[in-house]
mmCIF file of C-alpha atoms in Angstrom:
data_model
loop_
_atom_site.group_PDB
_atom_site.id
_atom_site.type_symbol
_atom_site.label_atom_id
_atom_site.label_comp_id
_atom_site.label_asym_id
_atom_site.label_seq_id
_atom_site.Cartn_x
_atom_site.Cartn_y
_atom_site.Cartn_z
ATOM 1 C CA THR H 339 32.492 -1.209 -24.569
ATOM 2 C CA GLY H 340 30.978 0.537 -26.774
ATOM 3 C CA THR H 341 32.548 -2.225 -30.277
ATOM 4 C CA ALA H 342 31.679 -5.353 -27.413
ATOM 5 C CA ILE H 343 28.639 -4.340 -27.685
ATOM 6 C CA MET H 344 27.564 -4.003 -30.755
ATOM 7 C CA GLN H 345 26.812 -7.713 -32.277
ATOM 8 C CA ALA H 346 22.914 -7.559 -32.227
ATOM 9 C CA THR H 347 21.643 -11.396 -31.355
ATOM 10 C CA VAL H 348 17.640 -12.052 -32.523
ATOM 11 C CA ILE H 349 15.696 -14.027 -30.289
ATOM 12 C CA GLN H 350 12.679 -15.679 -30.289
ATOM 13 C CA ALA H 351 11.579 -15.594 -26.826
ATOM 14 C CA THR H 352 8.505 -18.042 -26.204
ATOM 15 C CA THR H 353 6.401 -18.687 -23.210
ATOM 16 C CA LEU H 354 6.465 -21.868 -21.400
ATOM 17 C CA THR H 355 4.469 -20.982 -18.359
ATOM 18 C CA PRO H 356 1.733 -18.175 -18.157
ATOM 19 C CA PHE H 357 3.875 -14.537 -16.069
ATOM 20 C CA CYS H 358 2.368 -11.875 -15.311
ATOM 21 C CA TYR H 359 3.400 -9.004 -13.914
ATOM 22 C CA HIS H 360 0.721 -5.690 -11.579
ATOM 23 C CA SER H 361 0.847 -3.720 -14.442
ATOM 24 C CA LEU H 362 -2.117 -2.858 -15.182
ATOM 25 C CA MET H 363 -4.656 -2.260 -12.496
ATOM 26 C CA VAL H 364 -7.875 -3.642 -13.415
ATOM 27 C CA GLN H 365 -11.218 -3.937 -10.908
ATOM 28 C CA GLN H 366 -10.749 -5.770 -8.290
ATOM 29 C CA GLY H 367 -6.563 -6.410 -8.940
ATOM 30 C CA THR H 368 -4.075 -6.332 -11.269
ATOM 31 C CA ALA H 369 -3.159 -7.437 -15.086
ATOM 32 C CA THR H 370 0.599 -7.778 -17.391
ATOM 33 C CA LEU H 371 1.133 -6.117 -20.394
ATOM 34 C CA PRO H 372 0.402 -8.900 -23.150
ATOM 35 C CA GLU H 373 2.189 -7.139 -25.677
ATOM 36 C CA ILE H 374 5.805 -6.832 -24.118
ATOM 37 C CA ILE H 375 8.985 -8.736 -22.801
ATOM 38 C CA GLY H 376 10.424 -5.832 -20.306
ATOM 39 C CA ASP H 377 13.847 -4.828 -21.479
ATOM 40 C CA ARG H 378 14.866 -4.328 -17.999
ATOM 41 C CA ALA H 379 13.081 -8.008 -17.063
ATOM 42 C CA LEU H 380 14.907 -9.983 -19.577
ATOM 43 C CA ALA H 381 17.593 -8.653 -18.881
ATOM 44 C CA PHE H 382 17.966 -9.770 -15.105
ATOM 45 C CA ALA H 383 16.533 -12.548 -16.173
ATOM 46 C CA LEU H 384 19.666 -13.811 -18.507
ATOM 47 C CA ALA H 385 21.434 -12.188 -15.922
ATOM 48 C CA SER H 386 20.272 -14.803 -13.960
ATOM 49 C CA THR H 387 20.511 -17.476 -16.186
ATOM 50 C CA LEU H 388 23.851 -16.946 -16.886
ATOM 51 C CA GLY H 389 24.803 -17.069 -13.413
ATOM 52 C CA MET H 390 25.859 -13.751 -13.339
ATOM 53 C CA ILE H 391 23.474 -12.796 -9.828
ATOM 54 C CA ALA H 392 24.497 -13.615 -6.764
ATOM 55 C CA ALA H 393 21.871 -14.494 -4.746
ATOM 56 C CA ARG H 394 20.868 -13.054 -1.150
ATOM 57 C CA VAL H 395 18.769 -13.313 1.915
ATOM 58 C CA ALA H 396 17.516 -9.525 1.416
ATOM 59 C CA LEU H 397 17.508 -7.481 -2.569
ATOM 60 C CA PRO H 398 19.892 -5.452 -3.131
ATOM 61 C CA ALA H 399 18.709 -1.036 -3.147
ATOM 62 C CA LYS H 400 17.176 -0.757 -6.300
ATOM 63 C CA ASN H 401 19.752 1.129 -9.349
ATOM 64 C CA TYR H 402 18.391 0.138 -12.844
ATOM 65 C CA ARG H 403 21.284 2.487 -13.936
ATOM 66 C CA GLN H 404 24.491 0.362 -12.354
ATOM 67 C CA HIS H 405 22.862 -3.153 -12.199
ATOM 68 C CA LEU H 406 22.487 -2.358 -16.610
ATOM 69 C CA ALA H 407 26.196 -0.789 -17.055
ATOM 70 C CA ILE H 408 27.358 -3.620 -15.190
ATOM 71 C CA MET H 409 26.041 -6.191 -17.279
ATOM 72 C CA PRO H 410 27.920 -7.132 -20.722
ATOM 73 C CA PHE H 411 25.021 -7.151 -22.781
ATOM 74 C CA ARG H 412 22.164 -4.659 -23.524
ATOM 75 C CA THR H 413 18.563 -5.366 -24.244
ATOM 76 C CA ALA H 414 15.473 -3.892 -26.680
ATOM 77 C CA VAL H 415 12.341 -4.325 -25.731
ATOM 78 C CA PHE H 416 10.150 -8.029 -26.999
ATOM 79 C CA VAL H 417 7.243 -7.503 -28.324
ATOM 80 C CA THR H 418 4.310 -10.081 -30.155
ATOM 81 C CA ASN H 419 1.781 -9.082 -32.637
ATOM 82 C CA GLU H 420 -0.336 -11.022 -31.209
ATOM 83 C CA PRO H 421 -1.180 -10.061 -27.558
ATOM 84 C CA ARG H 422 -3.555 -12.271 -24.939
ATOM 85 C CA LEU H 423 -4.256 -12.975 -22.023
ATOM 86 C CA LEU H 424 -5.918 -15.678 -19.941
ATOM 87 C CA PRO H 425 -8.881 -15.590 -17.751
ATOM 88 C CA PRO H 426 -8.704 -13.884 -14.816
ATOM 89 C CA ARG H 427 -7.145 -15.605 -11.774
ATOM 90 C CA VAL H 428 -7.973 -15.708 -8.046
ATOM 91 C CA CYS H 429 -5.079 -15.579 -6.224
ATOM 92 C CA ARG H 430 -4.488 -15.126 -2.120
ATOM 93 C CA LEU H 431 -2.476 -12.474 -0.341
ATOM 94 C CA ASN H 432 -0.847 -13.532 3.274
ATOM 95 C CA LEU H 433 -0.107 -9.666 4.264
ATOM 96 C CA ASP H 434 0.550 -10.672 8.117
ATOM 97 C CA ALA H 435 3.416 -14.081 6.551
ATOM 98 C CA GLU H 436 4.969 -11.828 3.600
ATOM 99 C CA ALA H 437 4.943 -7.993 4.655
ATOM 100 C CA GLY H 438 4.231 -7.876 8.658
ATOM 101 C CA LEU H 439 0.445 -6.351 10.162
ATOM 102 C CA LYS H 440 2.794 -2.696 9.878
ATOM 103 C CA GLU H 441 0.055 0.580 9.221
ATOM 104 C CA LYS H 442 1.561 1.547 5.788
ATOM 105 C CA VAL H 443 1.308 -1.909 4.343
ATOM 106 C CA GLN H 444 -2.030 -2.259 5.964
ATOM 107 C CA SER H 445 -3.673 0.569 5.004
ATOM 108 C CA VAL H 446 -2.605 0.582 1.281
ATOM 109 C CA ALA H 447 -3.839 -2.954 0.953
ATOM 110 C CA LYS H 448 -7.056 -1.997 2.244
ATOM 111 C CA ARG H 449 -7.764 1.263 -0.089
ATOM 112 C CA GLY H 450 -5.290 -0.518 -3.126
ATOM 113 C CA ASN H 451 -6.378 -3.297 -5.503
ATOM 114 C CA LEU H 452 -3.920 -5.753 -3.452
ATOM 115 C CA LYS H 453 -6.285 -6.680 -1.103
ATOM 116 C CA ASP H 454 -6.360 -10.666 0.995
ATOM 117 C CA TYR H 455 -7.882 -12.060 -2.023
ATOM 118 C CA PHE H 456 -7.370 -10.474 -6.217
ATOM 119 C CA LEU H 457 -7.690 -11.146 -8.978
ATOM 120 C CA ILE H 458 -4.802 -11.566 -12.065
ATOM 121 C CA GLN H 459 -4.935 -11.834 -15.177
ATOM 122 C CA GLU H 460 -1.155 -13.705 -16.799
ATOM 123 C CA VAL H 461 0.212 -14.157 -20.162
ATOM 124 C CA PRO H 462 -0.605 -17.634 -22.115
ATOM 125 C CA PRO H 463 2.505 -19.859 -22.543
ATOM 126 C CA GLY H 464 3.231 -20.514 -26.044
ATOM 127 C CA GLN H 465 2.849 -16.751 -26.295
ATOM 128 C CA VAL H 466 5.703 -15.705 -28.825
ATOM 129 C CA PHE H 467 8.065 -12.564 -28.966
ATOM 130 C CA TYR H 468 10.558 -11.069 -30.485
ATOM 131 C CA GLY H 469 13.426 -9.209 -29.473
ATOM 132 C CA ALA H 470 17.276 -8.661 -30.030
ATOM 133 C CA VAL H 471 20.017 -8.737 -27.806
ATOM 134 C CA PHE H 472 23.045 -6.676 -28.094
ATOM 135 C CA GLY H 473 27.070 -7.318 -27.021
ATOM 136 C CA LEU H 474 27.315 -10.977 -25.543
ATOM 137 C CA ASP H 475 25.758 -14.068 -27.681
ATOM 138 C CA PRO H 476 23.723 -15.980 -25.122
ATOM 139 C CA PHE H 477 24.342 -18.979 -27.313
ATOM 140 C CA ARG H 478 27.516 -18.732 -28.195
ATOM 141 C CA GLU H 479 29.179 -18.326 -24.720
ATOM 142 C CA THR H 480 26.708 -21.006 -23.191
ATOM 143 C CA GLY H 481 27.321 -23.250 -26.452
ATOM 144 C CA GLN H 482 23.547 -23.944 -26.351
ATOM 145 C CA ARG H 483 20.584 -23.531 -28.632
ATOM 146 C CA GLU H 484 18.002 -22.431 -26.097
ATOM 147 C CA LEU H 485 17.793 -20.493 -22.828
ATOM 148 C CA VAL H 486 15.741 -21.010 -20.025
ATOM 149 C CA VAL H 487 14.768 -17.070 -18.125
ATOM 150 C CA ARG H 488 12.788 -17.208 -14.837
ATOM 151 C CA ILE H 489 10.023 -13.285 -15.532
ATOM 152 C CA GLY H 490 7.200 -12.265 -13.946
ATOM 153 C CA LEU H 491 5.823 -12.103 -10.202
ATOM 154 C CA HIS H 492 8.044 -14.468 -8.130
ATOM 155 C CA ARG H 493 9.377 -15.373 -11.337
ATOM 156 C CA ASN H 494 6.528 -18.075 -11.748
ATOM 157 C CA GLY H 495 7.247 -17.585 -15.532
ATOM 158 C CA MET H 496 9.028 -19.926 -17.651
ATOM 159 C CA VAL H 497 10.410 -18.358 -21.069
ATOM 160 C CA LYS H 498 12.401 -19.766 -23.695
ATOM 161 C CA LEU H 499 15.432 -17.723 -25.490
ATOM 162 C CA GLU H 500 16.435 -19.557 -29.509
ATOM 163 C CA SER H 501 17.245 -18.392 -32.774
ATOM 164 C CA PRO H 502 14.123 -17.524 -34.690
ATOM 165 C CA ASP H 503 14.246 -18.248 -38.258
ATOM 166 C CA SER H 504 14.627 -16.583 -41.135
ATOM 167 C CA SER H 505 11.500 -16.181 -42.425
ATOM 168 C CA THR H 506 9.913 -14.965 -38.483
ATOM 169 C CA ALA H 507 13.430 -13.350 -37.407
ATOM 170 C CA PRO H 508 11.703 -9.153 -37.063
ATOM 171 C CA ALA H 509 14.482 -6.874 -39.157
ATOM 172 C CA THR H 510 13.485 -3.491 -37.027
ATOM 173 C CA VAL H 511 12.704 -3.066 -32.102
ATOM 174 C CA ARG H 512 11.628 -1.325 -30.055
ATOM 175 C CA LEU H 513 14.083 -0.057 -27.573
ATOM 176 C CA ASN H 514 12.933 0.911 -24.121
ATOM 177 C CA ALA H 515 13.375 5.103 -24.050
ATOM 178 C CA ALA H 516 13.098 4.884 -20.349
ATOM 179 C CA THR H 517 16.007 2.774 -19.732
ATOM 180 C CA ALA H 518 18.046 4.920 -22.240
ATOM 181 C CA ALA H 519 16.832 8.638 -19.963
ATOM 182 C CA LEU H 520 19.194 6.345 -17.176
ATOM 183 C CA PHE H 521 21.917 6.600 -19.224
ATOM 184 C CA GLY H 522 22.354 10.357 -20.061
ATOM 185 C CA ARG H 523 20.362 9.736 -23.765
ATOM 186 C CA GLU H 524 16.220 11.427 -24.439
ATOM 187 C CA LEU H 525 14.728 9.107 -27.197
ATOM 188 C CA SER H 526 11.571 10.521 -28.644
ATOM 189 C CA VAL H 527 8.750 7.725 -27.512
ATOM 190 C CA GLU H 528 6.140 6.355 -30.420
ATOM 191 C CA ARG H 529 4.322 4.725 -27.285
ATOM 192 C CA TYR H 530 4.026 5.369 -23.709
ATOM 193 C CA LEU H 531 2.621 2.079 -21.585
ATOM 194 C CA LEU H 532 4.389 2.528 -17.922
ATOM 195 C CA HIS H 533 6.811 5.213 -16.686
ATOM 196 C CA GLY H 534 9.298 2.435 -16.982
ATOM 197 C CA LEU H 535 8.071 1.551 -20.496
ATOM 198 C CA GLN H 536 7.646 4.124 -23.294
ATOM 199 C CA LEU H 537 8.648 2.292 -26.830
ATOM 200 C CA THR H 538 10.656 3.528 -29.385
ATOM 201 C CA ALA H 539 9.207 3.717 -32.801
ATOM 202 C CA PRO H 540 10.631 0.652 -34.921
ATOM 203 C CA LEU H 541 14.987 0.516 -35.517
ATOM 204 C CA THR H 542 16.548 -1.598 -37.739
ATOM 205 C CA LEU H 543 19.176 -4.148 -36.076
ATOM 206 C CA ALA H 544 22.071 -1.376 -36.784
ATOM 207 C CA GLU H 545 20.977 1.552 -34.957
ATOM 208 C CA ALA H 546 19.437 0.742 -31.694
ATOM 209 C CA ALA H 547 22.809 -1.365 -31.804
ATOM 210 C CA ALA H 548 24.566 2.693 -32.330
ATOM 211 C CA GLU H 549 21.647 3.531 -29.823
ATOM 212 C CA VAL H 550 22.480 0.916 -26.706
ATOM 213 C CA ALA H 551 26.371 0.906 -27.471
ATOM 214 C CA THR H 552 26.387 4.597 -25.399
ATOM 215 C CA TRP H 553 24.443 2.921 -22.237
ATOM 216 C CA ASN H 554 27.669 2.961 -20.295
#
């Protein structure tokens, strides 16, 4: 298995539609982190596009280590050097329909940032991120030069994956130390973004491939 995930496929990811996550609490709403696409978000999105995720009526219990370990690839964090966000947009959350009238849900909504009407900030279309997938080469596996994956809240965002030009392909990538910790690995953190998103310093593709080969 270690040798099976040593190959690195550098990928350019371009947003086709806006996307957001409830990453940061801001006044009257939430904003996503504009400079990254998380490694786990990309991993699950790619697995879905490749037909590796079964349709379910309800989501399975959250177990990132188990779910990521099953995938025949590992992912770096995808980053951009020119982060941007769209202006705040008003959204409506119908708690009655989506969460019911449970006292706990109503209490959290009234005291938190997600009220009936709240603001979000999304990453705009045309934003370019770079990262890498280790192990299975998604383009060779599918015979396609481009793949489209869905990310973000309710998977509303669409992102095109393709091989970058040699002039723009990055020589280094960043891994998520929080994901490494799921597999018992302790990596130095250069940037702490969220509990589940802790960026390492830039690693060469060979260094990153050698590290993720231990994530079993």
